[in-house]
Coordinates of C-alpha atoms in Angstrom, one line a residue:
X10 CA 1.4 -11.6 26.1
X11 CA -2.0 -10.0 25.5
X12 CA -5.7 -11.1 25.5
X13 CA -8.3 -9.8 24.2
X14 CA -10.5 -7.6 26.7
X15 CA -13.3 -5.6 24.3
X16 CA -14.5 -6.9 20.7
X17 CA -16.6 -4.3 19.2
X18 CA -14.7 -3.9 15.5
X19 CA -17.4 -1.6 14.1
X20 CA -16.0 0.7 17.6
X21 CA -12.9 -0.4 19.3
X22 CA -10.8 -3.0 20.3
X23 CA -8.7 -3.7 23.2
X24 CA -5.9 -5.7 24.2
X25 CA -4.6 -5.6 27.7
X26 CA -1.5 -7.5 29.7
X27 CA -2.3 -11.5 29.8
X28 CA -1.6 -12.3 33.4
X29 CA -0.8 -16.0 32.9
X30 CA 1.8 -15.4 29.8
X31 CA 4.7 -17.6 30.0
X32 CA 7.0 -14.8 30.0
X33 CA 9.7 -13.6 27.7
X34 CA 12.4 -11.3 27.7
X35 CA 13.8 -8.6 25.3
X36 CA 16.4 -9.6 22.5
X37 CA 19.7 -9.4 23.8
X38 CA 21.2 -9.2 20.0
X39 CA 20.2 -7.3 16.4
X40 CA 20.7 -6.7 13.2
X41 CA 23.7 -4.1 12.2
X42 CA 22.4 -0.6 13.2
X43 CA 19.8 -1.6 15.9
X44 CA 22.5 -0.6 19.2
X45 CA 22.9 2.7 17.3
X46 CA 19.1 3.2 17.0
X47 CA 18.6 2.6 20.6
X48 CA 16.9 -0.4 20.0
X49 CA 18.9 -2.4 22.4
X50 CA 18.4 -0.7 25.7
X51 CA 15.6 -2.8 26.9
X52 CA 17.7 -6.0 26.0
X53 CA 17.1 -8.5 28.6
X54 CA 14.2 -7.2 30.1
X55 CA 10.9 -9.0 30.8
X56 CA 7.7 -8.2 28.0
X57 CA 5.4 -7.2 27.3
X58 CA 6.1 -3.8 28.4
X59 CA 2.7 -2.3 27.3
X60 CA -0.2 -2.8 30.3
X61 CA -3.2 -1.9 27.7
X62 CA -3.0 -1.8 23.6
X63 CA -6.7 0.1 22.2
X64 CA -7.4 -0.2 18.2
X65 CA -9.9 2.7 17.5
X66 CA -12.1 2.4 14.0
X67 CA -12.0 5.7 12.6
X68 CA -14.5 6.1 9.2
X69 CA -12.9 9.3 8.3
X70 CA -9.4 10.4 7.8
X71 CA -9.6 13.8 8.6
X72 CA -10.3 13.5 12.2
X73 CA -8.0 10.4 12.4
X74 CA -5.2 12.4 11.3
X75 CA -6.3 15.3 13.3
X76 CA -6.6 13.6 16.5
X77 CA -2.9 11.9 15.7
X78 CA -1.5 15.4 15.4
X79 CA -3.3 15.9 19.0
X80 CA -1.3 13.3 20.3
X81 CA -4.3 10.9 21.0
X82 CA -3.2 8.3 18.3
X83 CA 0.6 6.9 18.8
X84 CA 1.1 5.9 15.3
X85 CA -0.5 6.6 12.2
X86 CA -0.1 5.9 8.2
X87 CA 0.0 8.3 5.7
X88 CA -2.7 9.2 3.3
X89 CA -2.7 10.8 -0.1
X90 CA -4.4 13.8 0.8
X91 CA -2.1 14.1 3.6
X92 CA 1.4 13.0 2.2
X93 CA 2.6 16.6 1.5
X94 CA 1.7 17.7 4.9
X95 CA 3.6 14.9 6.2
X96 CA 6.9 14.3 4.0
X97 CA 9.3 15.8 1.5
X98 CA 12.3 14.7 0.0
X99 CA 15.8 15.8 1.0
X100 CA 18.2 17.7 -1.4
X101 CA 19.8 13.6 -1.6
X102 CA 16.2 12.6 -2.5
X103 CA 15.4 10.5 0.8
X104 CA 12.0 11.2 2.6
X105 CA 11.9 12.8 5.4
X106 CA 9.3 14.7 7.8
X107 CA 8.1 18.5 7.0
X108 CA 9.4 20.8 9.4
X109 CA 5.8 20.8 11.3
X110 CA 6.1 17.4 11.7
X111 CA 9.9 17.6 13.0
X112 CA 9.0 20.2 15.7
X113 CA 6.7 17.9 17.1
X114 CA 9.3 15.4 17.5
X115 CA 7.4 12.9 14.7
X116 CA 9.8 10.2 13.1
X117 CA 9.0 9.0 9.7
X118 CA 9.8 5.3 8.9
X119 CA 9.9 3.5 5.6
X120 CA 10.3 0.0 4.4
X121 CA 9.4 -1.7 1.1
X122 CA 6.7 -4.1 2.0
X123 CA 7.1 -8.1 0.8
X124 CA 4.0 -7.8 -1.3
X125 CA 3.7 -7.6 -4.7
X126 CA 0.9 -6.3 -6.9
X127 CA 0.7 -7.7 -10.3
X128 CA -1.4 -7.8 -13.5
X129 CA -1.7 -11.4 -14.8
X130 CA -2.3 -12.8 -18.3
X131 CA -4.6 -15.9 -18.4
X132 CA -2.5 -18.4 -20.2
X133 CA -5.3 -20.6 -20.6
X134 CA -6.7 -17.6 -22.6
X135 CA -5.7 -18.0 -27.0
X136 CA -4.8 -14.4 -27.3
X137 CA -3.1 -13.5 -24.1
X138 CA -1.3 -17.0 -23.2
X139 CA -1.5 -19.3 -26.8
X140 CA -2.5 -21.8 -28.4
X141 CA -0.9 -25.7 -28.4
X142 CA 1.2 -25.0 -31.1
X143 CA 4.7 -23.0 -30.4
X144 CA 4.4 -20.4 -33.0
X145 CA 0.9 -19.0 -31.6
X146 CA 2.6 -19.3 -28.0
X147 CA 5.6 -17.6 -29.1
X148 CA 3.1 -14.7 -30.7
X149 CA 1.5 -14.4 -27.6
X150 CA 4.6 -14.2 -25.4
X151 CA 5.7 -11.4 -27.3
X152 CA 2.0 -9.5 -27.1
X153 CA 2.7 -9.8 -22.9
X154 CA 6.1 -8.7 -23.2
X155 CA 4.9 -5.6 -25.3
X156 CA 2.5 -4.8 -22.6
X157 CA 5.3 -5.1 -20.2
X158 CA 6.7 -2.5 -21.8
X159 CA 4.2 -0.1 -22.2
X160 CA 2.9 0.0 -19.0
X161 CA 5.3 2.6 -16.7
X162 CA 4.8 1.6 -13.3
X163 CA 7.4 3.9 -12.6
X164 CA 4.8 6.6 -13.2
X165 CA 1.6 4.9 -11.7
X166 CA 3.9 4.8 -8.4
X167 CA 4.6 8.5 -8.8
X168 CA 0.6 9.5 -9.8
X169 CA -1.0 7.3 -7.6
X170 CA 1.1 6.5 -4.8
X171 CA 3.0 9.5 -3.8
X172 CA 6.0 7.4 -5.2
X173 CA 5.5 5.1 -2.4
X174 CA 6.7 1.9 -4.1
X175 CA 9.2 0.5 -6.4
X176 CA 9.0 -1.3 -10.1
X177 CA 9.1 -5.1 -9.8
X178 CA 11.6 -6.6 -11.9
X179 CA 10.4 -10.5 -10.9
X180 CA 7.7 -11.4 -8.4
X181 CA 10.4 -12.0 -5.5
X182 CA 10.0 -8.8 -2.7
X183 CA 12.8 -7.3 -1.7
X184 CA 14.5 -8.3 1.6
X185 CA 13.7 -12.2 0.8
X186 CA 16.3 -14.3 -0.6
X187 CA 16.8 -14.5 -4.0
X188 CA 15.6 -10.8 -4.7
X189 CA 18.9 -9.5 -6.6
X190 CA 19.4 -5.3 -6.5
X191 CA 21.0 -3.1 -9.4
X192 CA 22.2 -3.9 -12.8
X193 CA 21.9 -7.8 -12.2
X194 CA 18.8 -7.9 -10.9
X195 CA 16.9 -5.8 -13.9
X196 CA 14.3 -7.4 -16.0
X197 CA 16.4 -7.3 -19.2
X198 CA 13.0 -7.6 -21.3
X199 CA 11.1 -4.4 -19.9
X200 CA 14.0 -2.5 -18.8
X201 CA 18.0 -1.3 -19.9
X202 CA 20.4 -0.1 -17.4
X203 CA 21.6 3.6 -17.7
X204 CA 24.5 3.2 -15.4
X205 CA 22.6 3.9 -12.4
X206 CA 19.4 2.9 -12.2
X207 CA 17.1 0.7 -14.6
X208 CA 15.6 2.5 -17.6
X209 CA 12.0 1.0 -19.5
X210 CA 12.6 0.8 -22.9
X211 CA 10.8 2.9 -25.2
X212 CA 7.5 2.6 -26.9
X213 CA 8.6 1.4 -30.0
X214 CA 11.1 -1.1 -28.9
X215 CA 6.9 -2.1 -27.0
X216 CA 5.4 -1.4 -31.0
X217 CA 8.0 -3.3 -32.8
X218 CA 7.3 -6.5 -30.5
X219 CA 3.4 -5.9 -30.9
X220 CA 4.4 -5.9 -35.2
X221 CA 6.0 -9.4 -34.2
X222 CA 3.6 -10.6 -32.1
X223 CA 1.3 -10.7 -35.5
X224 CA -0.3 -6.9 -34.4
X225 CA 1.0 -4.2 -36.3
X226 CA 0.2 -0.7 -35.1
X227 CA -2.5 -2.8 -33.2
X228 CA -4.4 -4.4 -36.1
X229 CA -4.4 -8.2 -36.1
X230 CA -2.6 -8.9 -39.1
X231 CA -4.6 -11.9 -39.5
X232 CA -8.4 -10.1 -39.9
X233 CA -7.5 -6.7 -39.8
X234 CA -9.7 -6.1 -36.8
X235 CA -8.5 -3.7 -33.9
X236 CA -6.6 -5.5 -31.1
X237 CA -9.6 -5.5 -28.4
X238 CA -8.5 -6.9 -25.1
X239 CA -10.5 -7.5 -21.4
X240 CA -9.2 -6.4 -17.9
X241 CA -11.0 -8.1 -15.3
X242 CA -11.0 -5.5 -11.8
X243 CA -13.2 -5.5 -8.9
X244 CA -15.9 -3.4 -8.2
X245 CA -14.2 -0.2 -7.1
X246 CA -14.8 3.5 -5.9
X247 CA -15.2 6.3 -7.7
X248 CA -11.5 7.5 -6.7
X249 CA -10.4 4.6 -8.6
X250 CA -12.0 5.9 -12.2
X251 CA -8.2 7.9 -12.6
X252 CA -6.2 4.4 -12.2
X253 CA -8.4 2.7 -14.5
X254 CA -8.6 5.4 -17.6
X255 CA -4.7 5.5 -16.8
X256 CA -4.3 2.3 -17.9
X257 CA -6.2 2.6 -20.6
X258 CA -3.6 5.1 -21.7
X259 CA -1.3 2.7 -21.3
X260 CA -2.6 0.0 -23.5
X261 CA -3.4 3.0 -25.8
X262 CA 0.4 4.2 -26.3
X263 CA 0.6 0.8 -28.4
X264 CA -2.8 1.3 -29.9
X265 CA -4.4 -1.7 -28.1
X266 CA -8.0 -1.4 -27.0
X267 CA -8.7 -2.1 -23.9
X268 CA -12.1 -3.0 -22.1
X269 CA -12.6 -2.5 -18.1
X270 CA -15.0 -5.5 -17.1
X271 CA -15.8 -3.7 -13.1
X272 CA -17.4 -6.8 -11.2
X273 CA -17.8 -7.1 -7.0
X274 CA -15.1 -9.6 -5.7
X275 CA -17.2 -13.0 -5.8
X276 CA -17.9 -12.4 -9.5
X277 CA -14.3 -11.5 -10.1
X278 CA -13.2 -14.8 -8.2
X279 CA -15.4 -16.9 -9.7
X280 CA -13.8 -15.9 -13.4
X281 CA -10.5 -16.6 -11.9
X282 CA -11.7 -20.0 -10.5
X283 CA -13.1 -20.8 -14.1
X284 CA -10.7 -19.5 -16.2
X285 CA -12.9 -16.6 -17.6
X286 CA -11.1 -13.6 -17.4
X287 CA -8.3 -13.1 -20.2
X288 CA -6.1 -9.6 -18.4
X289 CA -6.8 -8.9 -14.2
X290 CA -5.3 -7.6 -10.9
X291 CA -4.1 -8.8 -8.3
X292 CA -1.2 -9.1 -5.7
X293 CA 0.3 -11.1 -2.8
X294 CA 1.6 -10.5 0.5
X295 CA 4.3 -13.3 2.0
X296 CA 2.8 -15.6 4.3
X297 CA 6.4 -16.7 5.4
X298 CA 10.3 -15.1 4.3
X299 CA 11.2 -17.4 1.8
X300 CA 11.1 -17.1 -2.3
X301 CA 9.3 -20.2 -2.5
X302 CA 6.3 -18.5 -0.8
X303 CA 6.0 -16.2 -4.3
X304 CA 7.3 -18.4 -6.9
X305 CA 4.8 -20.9 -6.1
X306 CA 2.5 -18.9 -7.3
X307 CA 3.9 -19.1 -11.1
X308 CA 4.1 -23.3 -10.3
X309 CA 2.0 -25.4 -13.0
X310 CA 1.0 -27.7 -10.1
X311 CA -1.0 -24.7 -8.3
X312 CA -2.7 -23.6 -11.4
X313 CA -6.6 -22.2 -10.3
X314 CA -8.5 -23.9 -13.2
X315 CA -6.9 -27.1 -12.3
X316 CA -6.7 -27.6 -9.1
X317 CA -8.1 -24.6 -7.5
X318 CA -4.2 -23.3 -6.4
X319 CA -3.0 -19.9 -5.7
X320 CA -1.6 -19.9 -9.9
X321 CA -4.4 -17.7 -10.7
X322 CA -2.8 -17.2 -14.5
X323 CA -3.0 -20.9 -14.7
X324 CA 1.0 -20.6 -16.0
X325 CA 3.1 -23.6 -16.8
X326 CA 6.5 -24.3 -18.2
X327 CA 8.3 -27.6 -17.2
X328 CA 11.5 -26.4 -16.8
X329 CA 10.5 -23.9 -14.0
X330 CA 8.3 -26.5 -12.4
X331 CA 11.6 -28.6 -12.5
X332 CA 12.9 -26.7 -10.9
X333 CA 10.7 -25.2 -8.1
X334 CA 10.6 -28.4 -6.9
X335 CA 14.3 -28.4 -6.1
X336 CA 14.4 -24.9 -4.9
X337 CA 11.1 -25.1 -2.5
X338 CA 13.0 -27.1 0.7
X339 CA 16.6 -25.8 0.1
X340 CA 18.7 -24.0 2.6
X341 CA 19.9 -20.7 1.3
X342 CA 23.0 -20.8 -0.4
X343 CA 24.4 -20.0 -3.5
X344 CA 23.2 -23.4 -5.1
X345 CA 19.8 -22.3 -4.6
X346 CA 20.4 -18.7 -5.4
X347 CA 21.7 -19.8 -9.0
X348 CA 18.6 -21.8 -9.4
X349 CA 16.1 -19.0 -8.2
X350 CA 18.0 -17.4 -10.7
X351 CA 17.4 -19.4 -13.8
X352 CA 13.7 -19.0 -12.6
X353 CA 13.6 -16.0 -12.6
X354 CA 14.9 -15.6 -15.9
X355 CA 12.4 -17.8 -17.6
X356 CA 9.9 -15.7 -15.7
X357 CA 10.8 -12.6 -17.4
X358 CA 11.2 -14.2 -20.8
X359 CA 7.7 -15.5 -20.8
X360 CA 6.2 -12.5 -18.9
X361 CA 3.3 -14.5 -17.5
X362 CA 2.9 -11.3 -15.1
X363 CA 3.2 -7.5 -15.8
X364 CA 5.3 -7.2 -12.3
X365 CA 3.9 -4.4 -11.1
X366 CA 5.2 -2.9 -8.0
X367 CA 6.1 -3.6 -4.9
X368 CA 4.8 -1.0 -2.4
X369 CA 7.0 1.3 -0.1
X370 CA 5.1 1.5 3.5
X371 CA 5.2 5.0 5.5
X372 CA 4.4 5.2 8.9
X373 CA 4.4 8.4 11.1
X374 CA 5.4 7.8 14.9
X375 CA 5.3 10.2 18.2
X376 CA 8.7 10.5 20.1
X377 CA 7.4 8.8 23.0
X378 CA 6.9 5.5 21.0
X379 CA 9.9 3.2 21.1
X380 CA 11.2 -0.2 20.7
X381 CA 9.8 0.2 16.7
X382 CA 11.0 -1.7 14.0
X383 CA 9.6 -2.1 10.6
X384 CA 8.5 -6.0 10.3
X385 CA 5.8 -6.9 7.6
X386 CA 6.0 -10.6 7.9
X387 CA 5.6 -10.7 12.3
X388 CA 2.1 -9.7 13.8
X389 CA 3.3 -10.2 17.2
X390 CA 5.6 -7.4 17.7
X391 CA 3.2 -5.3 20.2
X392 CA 5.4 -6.7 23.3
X393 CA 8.6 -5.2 22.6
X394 CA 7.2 -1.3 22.2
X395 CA 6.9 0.7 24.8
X396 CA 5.0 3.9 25.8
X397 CA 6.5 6.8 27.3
X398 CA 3.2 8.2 29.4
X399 CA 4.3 10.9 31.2
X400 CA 5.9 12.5 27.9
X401 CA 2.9 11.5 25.9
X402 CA 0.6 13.5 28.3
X403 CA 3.0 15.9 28.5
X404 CA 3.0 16.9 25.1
X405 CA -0.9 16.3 25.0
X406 CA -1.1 19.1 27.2
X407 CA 1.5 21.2 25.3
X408 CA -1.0 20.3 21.6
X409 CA -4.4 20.8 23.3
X410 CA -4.7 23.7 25.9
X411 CA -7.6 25.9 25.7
X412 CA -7.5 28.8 23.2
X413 CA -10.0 31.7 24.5
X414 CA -9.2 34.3 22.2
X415 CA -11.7 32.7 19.9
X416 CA -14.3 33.0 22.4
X417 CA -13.3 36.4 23.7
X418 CA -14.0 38.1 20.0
X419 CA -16.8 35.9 19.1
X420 CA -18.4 38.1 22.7
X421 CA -17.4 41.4 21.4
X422 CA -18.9 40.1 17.7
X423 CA -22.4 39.6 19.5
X424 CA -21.8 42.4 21.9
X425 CA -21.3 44.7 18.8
X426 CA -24.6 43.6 16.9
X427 CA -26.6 43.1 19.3
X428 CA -26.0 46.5 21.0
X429 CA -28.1 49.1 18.6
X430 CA -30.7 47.0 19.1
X431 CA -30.8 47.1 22.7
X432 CA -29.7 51.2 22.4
X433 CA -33.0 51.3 20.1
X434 CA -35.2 49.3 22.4
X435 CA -34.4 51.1 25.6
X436 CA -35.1 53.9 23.8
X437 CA -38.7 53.0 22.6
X438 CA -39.6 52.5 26.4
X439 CA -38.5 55.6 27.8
X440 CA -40.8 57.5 24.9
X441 CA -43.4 55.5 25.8
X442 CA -42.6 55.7 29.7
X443 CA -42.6 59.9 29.2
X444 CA -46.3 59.2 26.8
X445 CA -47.6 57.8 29.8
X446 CA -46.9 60.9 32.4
X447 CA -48.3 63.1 30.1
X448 CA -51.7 61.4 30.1
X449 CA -51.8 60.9 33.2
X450 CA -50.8 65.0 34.0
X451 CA -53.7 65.9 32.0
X452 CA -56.4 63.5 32.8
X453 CA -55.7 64.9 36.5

């Protein structure tokens, strides 16, 4: 529907109406809901209904948010330093826009994004993953499921994101099949249920797996050396110093020692690709709307060491492989969703991945923006919105008229310095003007 006019990504770039598209026409059906939320009305109709689509690179977020509030940006995201500026929660706890925001008719929408971000164990690794024997890998498995514990996503979220995410309980997003909600979809080995909600067990339920893991209080029972272990991360930004000594804290709370190894991405990638680094971060956004495009990532086939696949803890268990293999080309049905369930479950027991989080995405629009939907997965949605341009200018012109009041006292400010001077300096001339007569009186 669109080509591209102007390339200059280090400025702007624009899209504008492809006269020679094939042609397509507004959905004529939804999703529960969409008719309600008016997004129906243009069903039928021929897209795109945009003429001209212009990405702007802004390098600061101040004036990117500013010029949003201006009305010169449609959409915008929500950054940290703006977040309270932009939401709060209701009295039921939902997030909604501040009152400044409301008044200037901006909606607020929210969706849990099908990404994941995860820390993975190296399971080629002897401490972290095992050895050959099924005693060391059984010590191991409980070390990663201690760490499981300890670590509180649940509060990283709140610190670090605004509370813009939700804990993982498997690496399956929400809104793909085979995610499961509530009490049956909990990780039973990180997490009890309180009735309402899932609750991470406590520290020493994390200590008392540590003790049987062969680390008691943190000291390997074995050489009575401190447990010392490696997190791989990429290079990062000095914002990121808070994450990082908060995990340390984390890994602290069960007296484990933990070393930051900071490296640029290539160096990082290269330790994955070899097998090198023991603890790291990373995360995944689907490709495609199917569980098969995350599981694969846990698959013994697609391990990174071996054969250079997207398995970058290099995990295996036959039984899951078994079983992916079944799974991977299966219609949905509840066949499949008792298998996805069985993987799942091994998953969790062998805790190959801490699960992380999967984030919750905010995004601020103007009232004159319609046709919006939240869809992570589609990149092609620019053809059904539309632009409302005599309200957007309208409201431009409401946000941005001159203000002269500023300008009016900044005058009097000058006027009001500047004027003993100039009293003082006319002054000086008309004592020198009347010392000038005088001489010349008397000379005559």
């Amino acid at each position: 529907p669109y080509m591209l006019t102007q390339n200059d990504p280090n400025r702007v770039m624009v899209l504008e109406r492809n006269p020679h598209f094939r042609g397509e026409t507004y959905p004529t059906e939804g999703e529960p809901g969409d008719a309600a939320a008016g997004l129906l009305k243009d069903a039928g109709k021929r897209l795109p209904f945009i003429d001209k689509a212009v990405f702007s690179l802004e390098k600061e977020s101040i004036p990117y948010w500013n010029k949003f509030l201006q009305g010169y940006y449609d959409g915008s995201g929500i950054a940290s330093d703006t977040f309270d500026q932009a939401v709060q929660m209701s009295s039921q706890g939902e997030a909604v826009v501040t009152d400044s925001m409301q008044k200037q008719g901006i909606r607020l929408s929210t969706s849990v994004a099908v990404s994941t971000f995860y820390m993975g164990f190296n399971m080629l690794d002897a401490v972290v993953g095992g050895g050959p024997d099924e005693g060391s890998r059984e010590r191991a498995r409980k070390l990663r499921q201690a760490i499981s514990i300890a670590v509180d996503y649940e509060e990283f979220v709140s610190i670090f994101r605004n509370g813009r995410g939700i804990s993982a309980q498997g690496p399956i997003a929400p809104g793909i099949f085979g995610y499961r909600d509530g009490k049956e979809g909990i990780n039973p080995v990180v997490y009890d249920w309180d009735g309402k909600a899932p609750l991470r067990k406590s520290v020493e339920a994390a200590k008392k797996l540590l003790a049987e893991a062969g680390y008691p209080n943190g000291i390997d029972a074995r050489t009575g050396a401190p447990l010392v272990l490696n997190f791989d991360v990429t290079a990062r930004s000095v914002d990121a110093k808070s994450q990082l000594d908060w995990m340390r804290r984390q890994f602290e709370k069960i007296n484990i020692q933990l070393v930051v190894r900071d490296t640029d991405y290539n160096r990082f990638q290269d330790k994955i690709r070899k097998g090198n680094a023991q603890i790291f971060e990373w995360g995944w956004h689907a490709d495609y709307p199917d569980p098969e495009n995350f599981l694969f990532l846990l698959h013994g086939p697609q391990g990174k060491v071996k054969n250079q696949g997207e398995n970058a803890g290099n995990y295996e268990n036959p039984e899951f492989d078994r079983l992916f293999e079944r799974m991977k080309n299966m219609p949905n049905s509840r066949e499949r969703q008792a298998i996805i369930d069985r993987m799942v479950a091994i998953l969790r027991h062998d805790a190959p991945w801490l699960w992380g989080f999967h984030p919750t995405d905010y995004a601020l629009y103007h009232s004159w923006y319609g046709n919006l939907k939240p869809n992570k997965i589609a990149y092609n949605t620019v053809k059904y919105q539309r632009i409302d341009t005599t309200l957007r200018a309208q409201k431009r012109r409401d946000w941005n008229h001159s203000v002269l009041w500023p300008l009016g006292r900044l005058v009097a400010l000058l006027a009001a310095f500047t004027a003993p001077a100039v009293v003082a300096d006319f002054r000086r001339e008309r004592q020198a003007a009347s010392g000038s007569c005088f001489c010349r009186v008397m000379l005559g």
